[in-house]
PDB file of C-alpha atoms and ligand atoms in Angstrom:
ATOM      1  CA  UNK C  10       0.216   0.229  -0.009  1.00 48.00           C
ATOM      2  CA  UNK C  11       1.606   3.402  -0.830  1.00 54.00           C
ATOM      3  CA  UNK C  12       1.192   6.473   0.769  1.00 54.00           C
ATOM      4  CA  UNK C  13      -1.592   8.052  -0.749  1.00 51.00           C
ATOM      5  CA  UNK C  14      -3.826   5.201  -0.224  1.00 52.00           C
ATOM      6  CA  UNK C  15      -2.613   4.356   3.866  1.00 50.00           C
ATOM      7  CA  UNK C  16      -4.046   7.939   3.994  1.00 50.00           C
ATOM      8  CA  UNK C  17      -7.531   6.774   1.381  1.00 53.00           C
ATOM      9  CA  UNK C  18      -8.329   3.661   3.892  1.00 52.00           C
ATOM     10  CA  UNK C  19      -7.084   6.070   7.439  1.00 52.00           C
ATOM     11  CA  UNK C  20      -9.675   8.344   6.626  1.00 51.00           C
ATOM     12  CA  UNK C  21     -12.249   6.276   5.408  1.00 49.00           C
ATOM     13  CA  UNK C  22     -11.844   5.094   8.217  1.00 48.00           C
ATOM     14  CA  UNK C  23     -12.077   8.146  10.409  1.00 48.00           C
ATOM     15  CA  UNK C  24     -15.772   8.992   8.238  1.00 47.00           C
ATOM     16  CA  UNK C  25     -17.037   5.854   9.435  1.00 44.00           C
ATOM     17  CA  UNK C  26     -16.385   6.332  13.144  1.00 43.00           C
ATOM     18  CA  UNK C  27     -16.837   9.387  12.462  1.00 44.00           C
ATOM     19  CA  UNK C  28     -20.757   9.009  10.785  1.00 43.00           C
ATOM     20  CA  UNK C  29     -21.819   7.055  13.430  1.00 42.00           C
ATOM     21  CA  UNK C  30     -22.257   9.350  16.327  1.00 45.00           C
ATOM     22  CA  UNK C  31     -25.386  11.065  16.120  1.00 45.00           C
ATOM     23  CA  UNK C  32     -24.273  14.677  16.938  1.00 51.00           C
ATOM     24  CA  UNK C  33     -21.780  14.761  13.614  1.00 51.00           C
ATOM     25  CA  UNK C  34     -25.369  12.884  11.616  1.00 51.00           C
ATOM     26  CA  UNK C  35     -27.141  16.333  12.745  1.00 50.00           C
ATOM     27  CA  UNK C  36     -24.546  18.160  11.037  1.00 57.00           C
ATOM     28  CA  UNK C  37     -25.193  16.747   7.608  1.00 51.00           C
ATOM     29  CA  UNK C  38     -27.723  18.528   5.977  1.00 53.00           C
ATOM     30  CA  UNK C  39     -24.705  21.823   7.003  1.00 56.00           C
ATOM     31  CA  UNK C  40     -21.777  20.251   5.146  1.00 60.00           C
ATOM     32  CA  UNK C  41     -21.740  20.116   1.433  1.00 60.00           C
ATOM     33  CA  UNK C  42     -21.558  16.759  -0.284  1.00 59.00           C
ATOM     34  CA  UNK C  43     -18.730  14.099   0.218  1.00 61.00           C
ATOM     35  CA  UNK C  44     -17.538  13.098  -3.222  1.00 71.00           C
ATOM     36  CA  UNK C  45     -14.284  14.230  -5.527  1.00 84.00           C
ATOM     37  CA  UNK C  46     -12.821  16.842  -4.336  1.00 92.00           C
ATOM     38  CA  UNK C  47     -13.974  20.632  -4.771  1.00 96.00           C
ATOM     39  CA  UNK C  48     -12.234  23.773  -4.573  1.00 98.00           C
ATOM     40  CA  UNK C  49     -15.464  26.242  -3.091  1.00 98.00           C
ATOM     41  CA  UNK C  50     -14.665  29.466  -2.825  1.00 98.00           C
ATOM     42  CA  UNK C  51     -15.592  31.877  -0.652  1.00 98.00           C
ATOM     43  CA  UNK C  52     -16.094  34.849   0.058  1.00 98.00           C
ATOM     44  CA  UNK C  53     -16.487  37.278   3.719  1.00 98.00           C
ATOM     45  CA  UNK C  54     -18.725  40.117   3.250  1.00 97.00           C
ATOM     46  CA  UNK C  55     -17.127  43.092   2.032  1.00 97.00           C
ATOM     47  CA  UNK C  56     -14.874  41.047  -0.660  1.00 98.00           C
ATOM     48  CA  UNK C  57     -17.044  42.222  -3.550  1.00 98.00           C
ATOM     49  CA  UNK C  58     -17.595  44.638  -4.468  1.00 97.00           C
ATOM     50  CA  UNK C  59     -21.644  45.812  -3.923  1.00 97.00           C
ATOM     51  CA  UNK C  60     -23.856  48.391  -2.965  1.00 97.00           C
ATOM     52  CA  UNK C  61     -25.897  45.849  -0.803  1.00 97.00           C
ATOM     53  CA  UNK C  62     -26.121  41.094  -0.048  1.00 98.00           C
ATOM     54  CA  UNK C  63     -27.422  40.802  -3.948  1.00 98.00           C
ATOM     55  CA  UNK C  64     -25.080  42.273  -5.453  1.00 98.00           C
ATOM     56  CA  UNK C  65     -22.759  41.116  -4.202  1.00 98.00           C
ATOM     57  CA  UNK C  66     -24.036  37.259  -4.407  1.00 98.00           C
ATOM     58  CA  UNK C  67     -25.013  38.536  -8.161  1.00 98.00           C
ATOM     59  CA  UNK C  68     -20.855  39.187  -8.560  1.00 98.00           C
ATOM     60  CA  UNK C  69     -19.948  35.902  -6.906  1.00 98.00           C
ATOM     61  CA  UNK C  70     -22.843  33.861  -8.589  1.00 98.00           C
ATOM     62  CA  UNK C  71     -20.583  35.162 -12.019  1.00 98.00           C
ATOM     63  CA  UNK C  72     -16.617  34.018 -10.270  1.00 98.00           C
ATOM     64  CA  UNK C  73     -19.192  31.081  -8.845  1.00 98.00           C
ATOM     65  CA  UNK C  74     -17.567  31.565  -5.675  1.00 98.00           C
ATOM     66  CA  UNK C  75     -20.243  29.226  -4.074  1.00 98.00           C
ATOM     67  CA  UNK C  76     -20.038  29.677   0.073  1.00 98.00           C
ATOM     68  CA  UNK C  77     -20.568  33.612   1.545  1.00 98.00           C
ATOM     69  CA  UNK C  78     -18.840  34.575   5.503  1.00 98.00           C
ATOM     70  CA  UNK C  79     -20.603  36.962   7.284  1.00 98.00           C
ATOM     71  CA  UNK C  80     -19.224  38.604  10.322  1.00 98.00           C
ATOM     72  CA  UNK C  81     -20.818  36.652  13.988  1.00 98.00           C
ATOM     73  CA  UNK C  82     -21.758  40.848  15.178  1.00 97.00           C
ATOM     74  CA  UNK C  83     -25.429  41.864  15.342  1.00 97.00           C
ATOM     75  CA  UNK C  84     -25.880  38.493  13.400  1.00 98.00           C
ATOM     76  CA  UNK C  85     -29.478  37.696  14.763  1.00 98.00           C
ATOM     77  CA  UNK C  86     -31.292  40.701  13.580  1.00 98.00           C
ATOM     78  CA  UNK C  87     -29.617  39.632  10.296  1.00 98.00           C
ATOM     79  CA  UNK C  88     -31.260  35.585   9.459  1.00 98.00           C
ATOM     80  CA  UNK C  89     -34.135  37.249   7.291  1.00 98.00           C
ATOM     81  CA  UNK C  90     -32.134  39.652   5.557  1.00 98.00           C
ATOM     82  CA  UNK C  91     -29.633  36.547   4.545  1.00 98.00           C
ATOM     83  CA  UNK C  92     -31.898  34.243   3.937  1.00 98.00           C
ATOM     84  CA  UNK C  93     -33.209  36.180   1.585  1.00 98.00           C
ATOM     85  CA  UNK C  94     -30.769  37.334  -0.272  1.00 98.00           C
ATOM     86  CA  UNK C  95     -30.007  33.739  -0.283  1.00 98.00           C
ATOM     87  CA  UNK C  96     -32.752  32.573  -2.015  1.00 97.00           C
ATOM     88  CA  UNK C  97     -32.680  31.206  -5.341  1.00 97.00           C
ATOM     89  CA  UNK C  98     -28.957  31.699  -5.021  1.00 98.00           C
ATOM     90  CA  UNK C  99     -25.609  28.035  -5.603  1.00 97.00           C
ATOM     91  CA  UNK C 100     -24.888  30.501  -2.606  1.00 98.00           C
ATOM     92  CA  UNK C 101     -24.591  28.710   1.401  1.00 98.00           C
ATOM     93  CA  UNK C 102     -22.826  30.417   4.685  1.00 98.00           C
ATOM     94  CA  UNK C 103     -19.401  29.090   4.207  1.00 98.00           C
ATOM     95  CA  UNK C 104     -18.476  30.148   8.055  1.00 98.00           C
ATOM     96  CA  UNK C 105     -19.864  33.026  10.177  1.00 98.00           C
ATOM     97  CA  UNK C 106     -16.378  35.219  11.334  1.00 98.00           C
ATOM     98  CA  UNK C 107     -16.409  35.841  15.064  1.00 97.00           C
ATOM     99  CA  UNK C 108     -18.836  39.334  15.845  1.00 98.00           C
ATOM    100  CA  UNK C 109     -19.071  37.822  19.308  1.00 98.00           C
ATOM    101  CA  UNK C 110     -18.366  39.682  22.675  1.00 98.00           C
ATOM    102  CA  UNK C 111     -15.956  39.315  25.872  1.00 98.00           C
ATOM    103  CA  UNK C 112     -13.491  36.278  24.929  1.00 98.00           C
ATOM    104  CA  UNK C 113     -13.514  33.022  26.896  1.00 98.00           C
ATOM    105  CA  UNK C 114     -10.369  32.427  28.512  1.00 98.00           C
ATOM    106  CA  UNK C 115     -11.188  36.435  30.580  1.00 98.00           C
ATOM    107  CA  UNK C 116      -9.438  36.197  34.563  1.00 98.00           C
ATOM    108  CA  UNK C 117     -12.729  39.315  34.365  1.00 98.00           C
ATOM    109  CA  UNK C 118     -16.357  36.811  35.036  1.00 98.00           C
ATOM    110  CA  UNK C 119     -18.318  40.173  33.204  1.00 98.00           C
ATOM    111  CA  UNK C 120     -15.979  39.617  30.263  1.00 98.00           C
ATOM    112  CA  UNK C 121     -16.076  35.930  30.455  1.00 98.00           C
ATOM    113  CA  UNK C 122     -20.005  36.606  30.156  1.00 98.00           C
ATOM    114  CA  UNK C 123     -20.578  39.242  27.875  1.00 98.00           C
ATOM    115  CA  UNK C 124     -18.554  36.866  25.909  1.00 98.00           C
ATOM    116  CA  UNK C 125     -20.274  32.721  26.565  1.00 98.00           C
ATOM    117  CA  UNK C 126     -24.325  35.394  25.808  1.00 98.00           C
ATOM    118  CA  UNK C 127     -22.974  37.108  22.008  1.00 98.00           C
ATOM    119  CA  UNK C 128     -21.894  33.987  21.051  1.00 98.00           C
ATOM    120  CA  UNK C 129     -24.344  31.994  21.810  1.00 98.00           C
ATOM    121  CA  UNK C 130     -26.624  33.994  20.146  1.00 98.00           C
ATOM    122  CA  UNK C 131     -24.506  33.839  16.938  1.00 98.00           C
ATOM    123  CA  UNK C 132     -23.952  30.824  17.357  1.00 98.00           C
ATOM    124  CA  UNK C 133     -28.049  29.561  17.197  1.00 98.00           C
ATOM    125  CA  UNK C 134     -28.112  32.881  14.198  1.00 98.00           C
ATOM    126  CA  UNK C 135     -25.362  30.993  12.057  1.00 98.00           C
ATOM    127  CA  UNK C 136     -27.560  26.888  12.837  1.00 98.00           C
ATOM    128  CA  UNK C 137     -30.797  28.291  11.554  1.00 98.00           C
ATOM    129  CA  UNK C 138     -28.348  30.442   8.027  1.00 98.00           C
ATOM    130  CA  UNK C 139     -27.538  26.277   7.633  1.00 98.00           C
ATOM    131  CA  UNK C 140     -22.980  27.879   8.737  1.00 98.00           C
ATOM    132  CA  UNK C 141     -20.952  24.970   9.104  1.00 98.00           C
ATOM    133  CA  UNK C 142     -19.803  27.146  12.089  1.00 98.00           C
ATOM    134  CA  UNK C 143     -18.649  29.910  13.937  1.00 98.00           C
ATOM    135  CA  UNK C 144     -14.616  30.861  13.855  1.00 98.00           C
ATOM    136  CA  UNK C 145     -13.087  32.144  17.232  1.00 98.00           C
ATOM    137  CA  UNK C 146     -10.309  32.609  19.128  1.00 98.00           C
ATOM    138  CA  UNK C 147      -9.115  32.087  22.476  1.00 97.00           C
ATOM    139  CA  UNK C 148      -7.635  35.237  23.323  1.00 97.00           C
ATOM    140  CA  UNK C 149      -5.956  37.704  20.651  1.00 97.00           C
ATOM    141  CA  UNK C 150      -2.559  38.644  23.293  1.00 96.00           C
ATOM    142  CA  UNK C 151      -4.086  42.442  23.943  1.00 96.00           C
ATOM    143  CA  UNK C 152      -7.311  40.378  25.347  1.00 97.00           C
ATOM    144  CA  UNK C 153      -5.617  41.233  29.175  1.00 97.00           C
ATOM    145  CA  UNK C 154      -6.168  39.611  31.859  1.00 98.00           C
ATOM    146  CA  UNK C 155      -6.273  37.090  30.242  1.00 98.00           C
ATOM    147  CA  UNK C 156      -6.310  33.337  31.800  1.00 97.00           C
ATOM    148  CA  UNK C 157      -2.433  31.914  32.053  1.00 96.00           C
ATOM    149  CA  UNK C 158      -0.674  29.862  29.509  1.00 94.00           C
ATOM    150  CA  UNK C 159      -0.942  26.603  31.430  1.00 96.00           C
ATOM    151  CA  UNK C 160      -2.173  23.938  31.830  1.00 97.00           C
ATOM    152  CA  UNK C 161      -4.874  24.549  33.684  1.00 98.00           C
ATOM    153  CA  UNK C 162      -6.458  27.142  31.845  1.00 98.00           C
ATOM    154  CA  UNK C 163      -5.892  24.225  28.695  1.00 98.00           C
ATOM    155  CA  UNK C 164      -8.018  21.475  31.021  1.00 98.00           C
ATOM    156  CA  UNK C 165     -10.160  24.885  31.515  1.00 98.00           C
ATOM    157  CA  UNK C 166     -10.287  25.888  27.220  1.00 98.00           C
ATOM    158  CA  UNK C 167     -11.292  22.597  26.536  1.00 98.00           C
ATOM    159  CA  UNK C 168     -14.228  22.260  29.281  1.00 98.00           C
ATOM    160  CA  UNK C 169     -15.700  25.559  28.424  1.00 98.00           C
ATOM    161  CA  UNK C 170     -15.022  24.884  24.343  1.00 98.00           C
ATOM    162  CA  UNK C 171     -16.857  21.286  25.595  1.00 98.00           C
ATOM    163  CA  UNK C 172     -20.374  22.823  26.280  1.00 98.00           C
ATOM    164  CA  UNK C 173     -19.664  24.791  23.533  1.00 98.00           C
ATOM    165  CA  UNK C 174     -19.225  22.765  20.836  1.00 98.00           C
ATOM    166  CA  UNK C 175     -23.101  21.562  22.826  1.00 98.00           C
ATOM    167  CA  UNK C 176     -24.716  24.071  22.902  1.00 98.00           C
ATOM    168  CA  UNK C 177     -23.665  23.781  18.588  1.00 98.00           C
ATOM    169  CA  UNK C 178     -24.475  20.981  17.660  1.00 98.00           C
ATOM    170  CA  UNK C 179     -28.514  21.393  19.591  1.00 98.00           C
ATOM    171  CA  UNK C 180     -28.291  24.109  16.900  1.00 98.00           C
ATOM    172  CA  UNK C 181     -27.319  22.163  13.897  1.00 98.00           C
ATOM    173  CA  UNK C 182     -23.369  24.337  13.441  1.00 98.00           C
ATOM    174  CA  UNK C 183     -20.282  24.278  15.371  1.00 98.00           C
ATOM    175  CA  UNK C 184     -17.758  25.423  16.936  1.00 98.00           C
ATOM    176  CA  UNK C 185     -13.787  26.454  14.520  1.00 99.00           C
ATOM    177  CA  UNK C 186     -10.928  27.059  16.813  1.00 98.00           C
ATOM    178  CA  UNK C 187      -8.352  29.462  13.640  1.00 98.00           C
ATOM    179  CA  UNK C 188      -4.966  29.290  15.818  1.00 98.00           C
ATOM    180  CA  UNK C 189      -3.462  32.485  14.562  1.00 98.00           C
ATOM    181  CA  UNK C 190      -0.023  33.721  13.840  1.00 97.00           C
ATOM    182  CA  UNK C 191       2.175  34.640  16.951  1.00 96.00           C
ATOM    183  CA  UNK C 192       1.572  38.428  16.049  1.00 96.00           C
ATOM    184  CA  UNK C 193      -1.818  38.090  16.809  1.00 96.00           C
ATOM    185  CA  UNK C 194      -2.489  35.652  19.247  1.00 94.00           C
ATOM    186  CA  UNK C 195       0.687  33.482  21.071  1.00 88.00           C
ATOM    187  CA  UNK C 196      -2.031  31.991  23.491  1.00 89.00           C
ATOM    188  CA  UNK C 197      -3.596  29.140  19.198  1.00 96.00           C
ATOM    189  CA  UNK C 198      -0.511  29.453  16.647  1.00 97.00           C
ATOM    190  CA  UNK C 199      -0.463  26.257  14.636  1.00 98.00           C
ATOM    191  CA  UNK C 200      -3.763  24.198  13.571  1.00 98.00           C
ATOM    192  CA  UNK C 201      -2.808  20.462  15.377  1.00 98.00           C
ATOM    193  CA  UNK C 202      -2.546  22.761  18.060  1.00 98.00           C
ATOM    194  CA  UNK C 203      -6.119  23.221  17.166  1.00 98.00           C
ATOM    195  CA  UNK C 204      -7.139  19.649  15.991  1.00 98.00           C
ATOM    196  CA  UNK C 205      -5.845  18.440  19.438  1.00 98.00           C
ATOM    197  CA  UNK C 206      -7.800  20.290  21.724  1.00 98.00           C
ATOM    198  CA  UNK C 207     -10.941  20.120  19.544  1.00 98.00           C
ATOM    199  CA  UNK C 208      -9.878  16.486  20.289  1.00 98.00           C
ATOM    200  CA  UNK C 209      -9.243  16.525  24.393  1.00 98.00           C
ATOM    201  CA  UNK C 210     -12.963  18.404  24.268  1.00 98.00           C
ATOM    202  CA  UNK C 211     -15.267  15.438  23.454  1.00 98.00           C
ATOM    203  CA  UNK C 212     -17.639  17.909  21.730  1.00 98.00           C
ATOM    204  CA  UNK C 213     -18.562  16.608  18.158  1.00 98.00           C
ATOM    205  CA  UNK C 214     -19.046  20.360  18.308  1.00 98.00           C
ATOM    206  CA  UNK C 215     -15.845  21.871  17.930  1.00 98.00           C
ATOM    207  CA  UNK C 216     -13.915  22.090  14.816  1.00 98.00           C
ATOM    208  CA  UNK C 217     -10.782  23.890  13.849  1.00 98.00           C
ATOM    209  CA  UNK C 218      -9.723  25.708  11.262  1.00 98.00           C
ATOM    210  CA  UNK C 219      -6.274  26.638   9.136  1.00 98.00           C
ATOM    211  CA  UNK C 220      -5.639  30.435   6.765  1.00 98.00           C
ATOM    212  CA  UNK C 221      -3.207  30.397   5.134  1.00 98.00           C
ATOM    213  CA  UNK C 222      -1.546  34.086   6.066  1.00 98.00           C
ATOM    214  CA  UNK C 223      -1.105  33.475   9.427  1.00 98.00           C
ATOM    215  CA  UNK C 224       0.299  29.745   8.711  1.00 98.00           C
ATOM    216  CA  UNK C 225       3.793  31.612   8.136  1.00 94.00           C
ATOM    217  CA  UNK C 226       3.928  29.920  12.284  1.00 94.00           C
ATOM    218  CA  UNK C 227       3.383  26.317  11.051  1.00 98.00           C
ATOM    219  CA  UNK C 228       6.273  24.609   8.831  1.00 97.00           C
ATOM    220  CA  UNK C 229       4.698  22.400   6.696  1.00 98.00           C
ATOM    221  CA  UNK C 230       1.269  23.488   4.406  1.00 98.00           C
ATOM    222  CA  UNK C 231       0.182  20.368   3.910  1.00 98.00           C
ATOM    223  CA  UNK C 232       0.947  17.999   7.309  1.00 98.00           C
ATOM    224  CA  UNK C 233      -0.714  21.343   8.400  1.00 98.00           C
ATOM    225  CA  UNK C 234      -3.558  20.829   7.094  1.00 98.00           C
ATOM    226  CA  UNK C 235      -3.096  17.279   7.320  1.00 98.00           C
ATOM    227  CA  UNK C 236      -2.935  17.015  10.573  1.00 98.00           C
ATOM    228  CA  UNK C 237      -6.303  18.810  11.081  1.00 98.00           C
ATOM    229  CA  UNK C 238      -7.818  15.838   9.847  1.00 97.00           C
ATOM    230  CA  UNK C 239     -11.330  14.905  10.703  1.00 97.00           C
ATOM    231  CA  UNK C 240     -11.385  18.251  12.800  1.00 98.00           C
ATOM    232  CA  UNK C 241     -10.656  20.344   9.646  1.00 98.00           C
ATOM    233  CA  UNK C 242     -13.665  22.573   9.155  1.00 98.00           C
ATOM    234  CA  UNK C 243     -13.154  25.293   7.186  1.00 98.00           C
ATOM    235  CA  UNK C 244      -9.821  27.214   5.665  1.00 98.00           C
ATOM    236  CA  UNK C 245      -9.176  31.402   4.676  1.00 98.00           C
ATOM    237  CA  UNK C 246      -7.054  32.076   2.508  1.00 98.00           C
ATOM    238  CA  UNK C 247      -5.193  35.595   2.193  1.00 98.00           C
ATOM    239  CA  UNK C 248      -1.838  36.475   0.047  1.00 98.00           C
ATOM    240  CA  UNK C 249       0.823  35.485   2.338  1.00 98.00           C
ATOM    241  CA  UNK C 250       3.791  38.952   1.786  1.00 97.00           C
ATOM    242  CA  UNK C 251       1.004  41.005   2.936  1.00 98.00           C
ATOM    243  CA  UNK C 252      -2.316  39.659   3.567  1.00 98.00           C
ATOM    244  CA  UNK C 253      -3.232  40.730   0.720  1.00 98.00           C
ATOM    245  CA  UNK C 254      -5.499  39.315  -2.672  1.00 98.00           C
ATOM    246  CA  UNK C 255      -4.174  35.523  -3.504  1.00 98.00           C
ATOM    247  CA  UNK C 256      -1.573  36.426  -6.701  1.00 98.00           C
ATOM    248  CA  UNK C 257      -0.761  40.308  -5.723  1.00 98.00           C
ATOM    249  CA  UNK C 258       2.372  38.960  -3.513  1.00 98.00           C
ATOM    250  CA  UNK C 259       3.315  37.130  -6.113  1.00 98.00           C
ATOM    251  CA  UNK C 260       5.738  33.891  -6.069  1.00 97.00           C
ATOM    252  CA  UNK C 261       4.689  33.843  -1.620  1.00 97.00           C
ATOM    253  CA  UNK C 262       1.499  33.327  -3.384  1.00 98.00           C
ATOM    254  CA  UNK C 263       1.190  29.890  -3.569  1.00 98.00           C
ATOM    255  CA  UNK C 264      -0.584  26.694  -1.890  1.00 98.00           C
ATOM    256  CA  UNK C 265       0.115  24.067  -4.143  1.00 98.00           C
ATOM    257  CA  UNK C 266       1.215  21.279  -1.207  1.00 98.00           C
ATOM    258  CA  UNK C 267      -1.645  22.854   1.409  1.00 98.00           C
ATOM    259  CA  UNK C 268      -4.053  22.373  -2.049  1.00 98.00           C
ATOM    260  CA  UNK C 269      -2.924  18.603  -1.903  1.00 98.00           C
ATOM    261  CA  UNK C 270      -4.173  17.929   1.769  1.00 98.00           C
ATOM    262  CA  UNK C 271      -6.961  18.839   1.303  1.00 98.00           C
ATOM    263  CA  UNK C 272      -7.785  17.310  -2.214  1.00 98.00           C
ATOM    264  CA  UNK C 273      -6.284  14.144  -0.030  1.00 97.00           C
ATOM    265  CA  UNK C 274      -8.649  14.129   3.001  1.00 97.00           C
ATOM    266  CA  UNK C 275     -11.112  14.294   0.664  1.00 97.00           C
ATOM    267  CA  UNK C 276     -12.039  17.914   2.145  1.00 98.00           C
ATOM    268  CA  UNK C 277     -16.562  18.778   1.893  1.00 97.00           C
ATOM    269  CA  UNK C 278     -15.279  22.645   3.374  1.00 98.00           C
ATOM    270  CA  UNK C 279     -15.106  26.181   2.465  1.00 98.00           C
ATOM    271  CA  UNK C 280     -12.021  27.320   0.891  1.00 98.00           C
ATOM    272  CA  UNK C 281     -12.715  31.408   2.136  1.00 98.00           C
ATOM    273  CA  UNK C 282     -11.371  34.851   0.809  1.00 98.00           C
ATOM    274  CA  UNK C 283     -10.102  36.738   4.501  1.00 98.00           C
ATOM    275  CA  UNK C 284      -8.206  39.705   2.602  1.00 98.00           C
ATOM    276  CA  UNK C 285      -7.229  43.151   1.705  1.00 98.00           C
ATOM    277  CA  UNK C 286      -6.804  44.344  -1.644  1.00 98.00           C
ATOM    278  CA  UNK C 287      -3.827  46.558  -2.975  1.00 97.00           C
ATOM    279  CA  UNK C 288      -5.141  46.282  -6.709  1.00 97.00           C
ATOM    280  CA  UNK C 289      -7.990  47.217  -8.878  1.00 97.00           C
ATOM    281  CA  UNK C 290     -10.631  45.202  -6.959  1.00 97.00           C
ATOM    282  CA  UNK C 291     -12.167  44.704 -10.523  1.00 95.00           C
ATOM    283  CA  UNK C 292      -9.316  43.065 -12.264  1.00 98.00           C
ATOM    284  CA  UNK C 293      -7.531  41.646  -8.692  1.00 98.00           C
ATOM    285  CA  UNK C 294     -10.886  39.485  -7.423  1.00 98.00           C
ATOM    286  CA  UNK C 295     -11.122  37.605 -10.676  1.00 98.00           C
ATOM    287  CA  UNK C 296      -7.880  37.285 -11.171  1.00 98.00           C
ATOM    288  CA  UNK C 297      -7.295  35.517  -7.836  1.00 98.00           C
ATOM    289  CA  UNK C 298     -10.068  33.163  -8.985  1.00 98.00           C
ATOM    290  CA  UNK C 299      -8.290  32.435 -11.236  1.00 98.00           C
ATOM    291  CA  UNK C 300      -5.351  31.473  -9.447  1.00 98.00           C
ATOM    292  CA  UNK C 301      -6.748  29.529  -6.635  1.00 98.00           C
ATOM    293  CA  UNK C 302      -8.542  27.602  -9.453  1.00 98.00           C
ATOM    294  CA  UNK C 303      -5.490  26.797 -11.634  1.00 98.00           C
ATOM    295  CA  UNK C 304      -3.084  26.342  -8.544  1.00 98.00           C
ATOM    296  CA  UNK C 305      -6.374  23.423  -7.355  1.00 98.00           C
ATOM    297  CA  UNK C 306      -5.658  21.753 -10.863  1.00 98.00           C
ATOM    298  CA  UNK C 307      -1.558  21.522 -10.115  1.00 98.00           C
ATOM    299  CA  UNK C 308      -2.456  20.165  -6.464  1.00 98.00           C
TER     300      UNK C 308
HETATM  301 MG1  LIG O 423      -8.571  34.829   9.698  1.00 51.27          MG
END
């Protein structure tokens, strides 16, 4: 058996084990269909030009973009607006990007309570919208006072994530930990570390994602994404020099090794643009989409 066959069989085995648990079945409705691995591209709300959601979605459909990732702020009040704009379109909610108040590792009980209530409101709205999950960071470097980076804090985080994951499952969605780079979040920097926290949280509602921008912390894109296995629920993409449109940083913008991992894993979720834009959006955005599709073919 060569390495590829071994990985494919191992992943097929993991899928059988995962499918045997009821909560994962509950999530089937928010996951795109498994099959031949496909590059499913998604845009955050600010990525496409357009004055409103309808104009943005028209633009996205022309480019073959099938996912939409709004921010979580005020999401409960936007459910109907977003549902209406998505009606009859080939675009689904890929994920919800944060938007909660407070943070989960806050020392101050009031700040933690703000996180708990606002995050749960976003999770409930995400479920209504059929999102694959809600993205969160345990603590940005600037969020203080923060629980210390100790073994006890990790245990606490896993317990808290378990509760959040179970709550998300009840709403037919998940919570997705996002590892960042050390400049933004010393606490969680590696995809494999996020996946291990998801595993140790012991809830099928706790997942992890990879962000090609933050993944400059990793030594290898392929190994990083592969290490997340069944826990990988979302991917962010940006250029790798200035966090701009893929392709705007030239040769640095190589995603082929990471895409190869996604293909081998038969990754069924989205690769979502989270980036700025240096040039003319109407030129560099279609070029970025084309670049990613070319690299996916090469992977
Ligand atoms: Mg990101």
